[in-house]
CSV table of C-alpha atoms in Angstrom, one decimal:
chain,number,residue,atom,x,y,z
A,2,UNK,CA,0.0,0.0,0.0
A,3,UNK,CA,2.7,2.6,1.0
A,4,UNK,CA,4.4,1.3,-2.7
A,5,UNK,CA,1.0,2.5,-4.4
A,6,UNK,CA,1.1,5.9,-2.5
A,7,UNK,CA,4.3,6.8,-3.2
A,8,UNK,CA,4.2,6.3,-6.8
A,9,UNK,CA,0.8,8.3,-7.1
A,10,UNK,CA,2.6,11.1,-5.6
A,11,UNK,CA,5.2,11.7,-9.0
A,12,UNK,CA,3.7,13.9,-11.3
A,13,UNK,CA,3.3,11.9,-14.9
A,14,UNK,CA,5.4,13.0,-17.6
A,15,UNK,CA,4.2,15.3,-20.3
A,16,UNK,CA,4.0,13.5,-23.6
A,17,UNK,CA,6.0,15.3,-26.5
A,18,UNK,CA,4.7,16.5,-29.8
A,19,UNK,CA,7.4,14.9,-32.8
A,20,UNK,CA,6.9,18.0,-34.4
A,21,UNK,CA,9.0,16.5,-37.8
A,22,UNK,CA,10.6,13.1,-38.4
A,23,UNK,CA,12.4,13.4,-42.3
A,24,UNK,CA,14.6,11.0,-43.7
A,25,UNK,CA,16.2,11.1,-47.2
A,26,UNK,CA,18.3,7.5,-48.4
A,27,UNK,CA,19.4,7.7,-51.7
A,28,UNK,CA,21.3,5.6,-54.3
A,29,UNK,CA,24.3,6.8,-54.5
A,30,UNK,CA,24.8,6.0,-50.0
A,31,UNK,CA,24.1,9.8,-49.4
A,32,UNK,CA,21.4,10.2,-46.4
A,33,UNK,CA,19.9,12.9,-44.2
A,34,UNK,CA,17.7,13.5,-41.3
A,35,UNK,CA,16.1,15.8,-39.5
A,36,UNK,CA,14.2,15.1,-36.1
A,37,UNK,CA,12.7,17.4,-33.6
A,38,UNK,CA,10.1,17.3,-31.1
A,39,UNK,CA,8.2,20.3,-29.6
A,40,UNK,CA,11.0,20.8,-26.3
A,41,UNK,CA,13.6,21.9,-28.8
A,42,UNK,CA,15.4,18.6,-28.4
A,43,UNK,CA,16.4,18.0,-32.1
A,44,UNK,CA,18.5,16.1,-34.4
A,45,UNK,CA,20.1,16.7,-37.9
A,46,UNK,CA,22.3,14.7,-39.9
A,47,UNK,CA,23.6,14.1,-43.4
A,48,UNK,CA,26.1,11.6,-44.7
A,49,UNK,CA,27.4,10.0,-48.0
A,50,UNK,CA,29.2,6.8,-48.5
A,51,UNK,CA,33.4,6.9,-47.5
A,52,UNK,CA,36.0,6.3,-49.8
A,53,UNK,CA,36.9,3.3,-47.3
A,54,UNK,CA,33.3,1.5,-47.3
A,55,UNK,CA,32.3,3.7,-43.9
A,56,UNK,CA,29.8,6.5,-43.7
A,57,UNK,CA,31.3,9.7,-43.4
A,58,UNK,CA,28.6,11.9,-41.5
A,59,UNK,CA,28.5,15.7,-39.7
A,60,UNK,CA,24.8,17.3,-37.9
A,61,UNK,CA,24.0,18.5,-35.0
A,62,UNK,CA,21.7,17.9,-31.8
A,63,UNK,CA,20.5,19.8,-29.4
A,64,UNK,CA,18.9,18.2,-26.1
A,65,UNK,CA,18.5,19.5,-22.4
A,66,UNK,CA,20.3,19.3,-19.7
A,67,UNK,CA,20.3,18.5,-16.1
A,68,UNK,CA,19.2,22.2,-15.2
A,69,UNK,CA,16.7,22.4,-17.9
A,70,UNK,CA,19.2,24.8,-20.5
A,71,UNK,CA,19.2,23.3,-24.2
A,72,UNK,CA,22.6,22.8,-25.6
A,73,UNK,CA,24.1,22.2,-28.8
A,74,UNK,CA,26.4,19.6,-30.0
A,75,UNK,CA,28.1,19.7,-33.7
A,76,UNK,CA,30.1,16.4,-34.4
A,77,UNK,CA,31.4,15.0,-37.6
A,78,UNK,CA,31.9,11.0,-37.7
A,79,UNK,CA,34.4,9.8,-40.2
A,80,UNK,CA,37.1,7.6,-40.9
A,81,UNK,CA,39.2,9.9,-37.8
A,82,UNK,CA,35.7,9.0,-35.7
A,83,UNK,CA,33.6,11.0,-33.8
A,84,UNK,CA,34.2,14.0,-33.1
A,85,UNK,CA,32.0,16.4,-31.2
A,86,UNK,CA,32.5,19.9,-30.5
A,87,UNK,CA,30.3,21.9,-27.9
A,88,UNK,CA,30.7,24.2,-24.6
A,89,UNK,CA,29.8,21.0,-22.7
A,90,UNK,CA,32.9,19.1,-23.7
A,91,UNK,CA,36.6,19.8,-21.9
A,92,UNK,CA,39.1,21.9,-23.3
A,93,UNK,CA,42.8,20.8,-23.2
A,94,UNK,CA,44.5,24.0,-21.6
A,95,UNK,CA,46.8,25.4,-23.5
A,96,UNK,CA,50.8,24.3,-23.5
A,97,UNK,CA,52.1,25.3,-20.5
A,98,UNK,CA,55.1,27.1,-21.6
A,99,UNK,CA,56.8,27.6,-25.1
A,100,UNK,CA,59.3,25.1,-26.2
A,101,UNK,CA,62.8,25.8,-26.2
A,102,UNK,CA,64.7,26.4,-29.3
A,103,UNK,CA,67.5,23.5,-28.3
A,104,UNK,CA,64.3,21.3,-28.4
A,105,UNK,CA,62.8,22.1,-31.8
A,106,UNK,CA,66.7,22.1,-33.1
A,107,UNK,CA,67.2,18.5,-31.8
A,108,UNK,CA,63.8,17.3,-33.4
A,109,UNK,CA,64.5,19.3,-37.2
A,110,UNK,CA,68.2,17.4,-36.9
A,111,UNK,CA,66.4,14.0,-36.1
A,112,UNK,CA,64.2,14.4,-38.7
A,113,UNK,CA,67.0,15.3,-41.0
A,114,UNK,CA,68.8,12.3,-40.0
A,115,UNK,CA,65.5,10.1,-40.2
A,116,UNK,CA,65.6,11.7,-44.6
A,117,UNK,CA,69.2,11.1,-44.7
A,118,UNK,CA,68.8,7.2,-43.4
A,119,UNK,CA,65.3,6.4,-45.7
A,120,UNK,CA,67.6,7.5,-48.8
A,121,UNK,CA,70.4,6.1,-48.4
A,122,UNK,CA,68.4,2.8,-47.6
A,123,UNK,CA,66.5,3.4,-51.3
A,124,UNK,CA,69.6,3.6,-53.5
């Protein structure tokens, strides 16, 4: 009985109006759609066929979040994978001091070296 009481007490959620649900396939592997439901939450996508058999694919979304706010997400999903971009994600702070000039010598003579070894293996 307390079970039944309980759950009578949570409000019941609001249904939401799909306010449009397109999708375009074609022939060729190219593809789109475009979702969105009457809360702002929405999707869009578009793709085409990779040169390596994968889909490569870029859209957006937008969807609320835990405080209510509705936020935006770009990505693009490809052979390098997914890759989102929005104000949600982390930033990697920036290098925390520049590199010293004995450093970038040492890796341009490496590199150098690295030439100098790949030729003289070729001839």
């Amino acid at each position: 009985m307390l079970v039944a009481l309980a759950a009578a007490d949570k409000p019941l959620p609001v249904p939401l109006l799909l306010r449009s649900d397109i999708h375009h396939v074609h022939d060729d592997g190219a593809h789109s759609m475009d979702f969105e439901v009457d809360n702002g939450i929405s999707f869009q996508l578009s793709g085409s066929q990779g040169e390596e058999g994968g889909a490569n694919m870029f859209g957006t979304y937008k969807m609320m979040n835990a405080e209510g706010e509705l936020v935006d997400v770009k990505f693009v999903d490809n052979e390098f994978g997914f890759q989102p971009e929005s104000s949600l994600l982390p930033v990697a702070p920036a290098f925390p001091h520049p590199i010293p000039q004995f450093v970038l010598d040492q890796i341009a003579f490496a590199e150098q070296q690295k030439l100098t070894q790949s030729q003289e293996s070729s001839e």
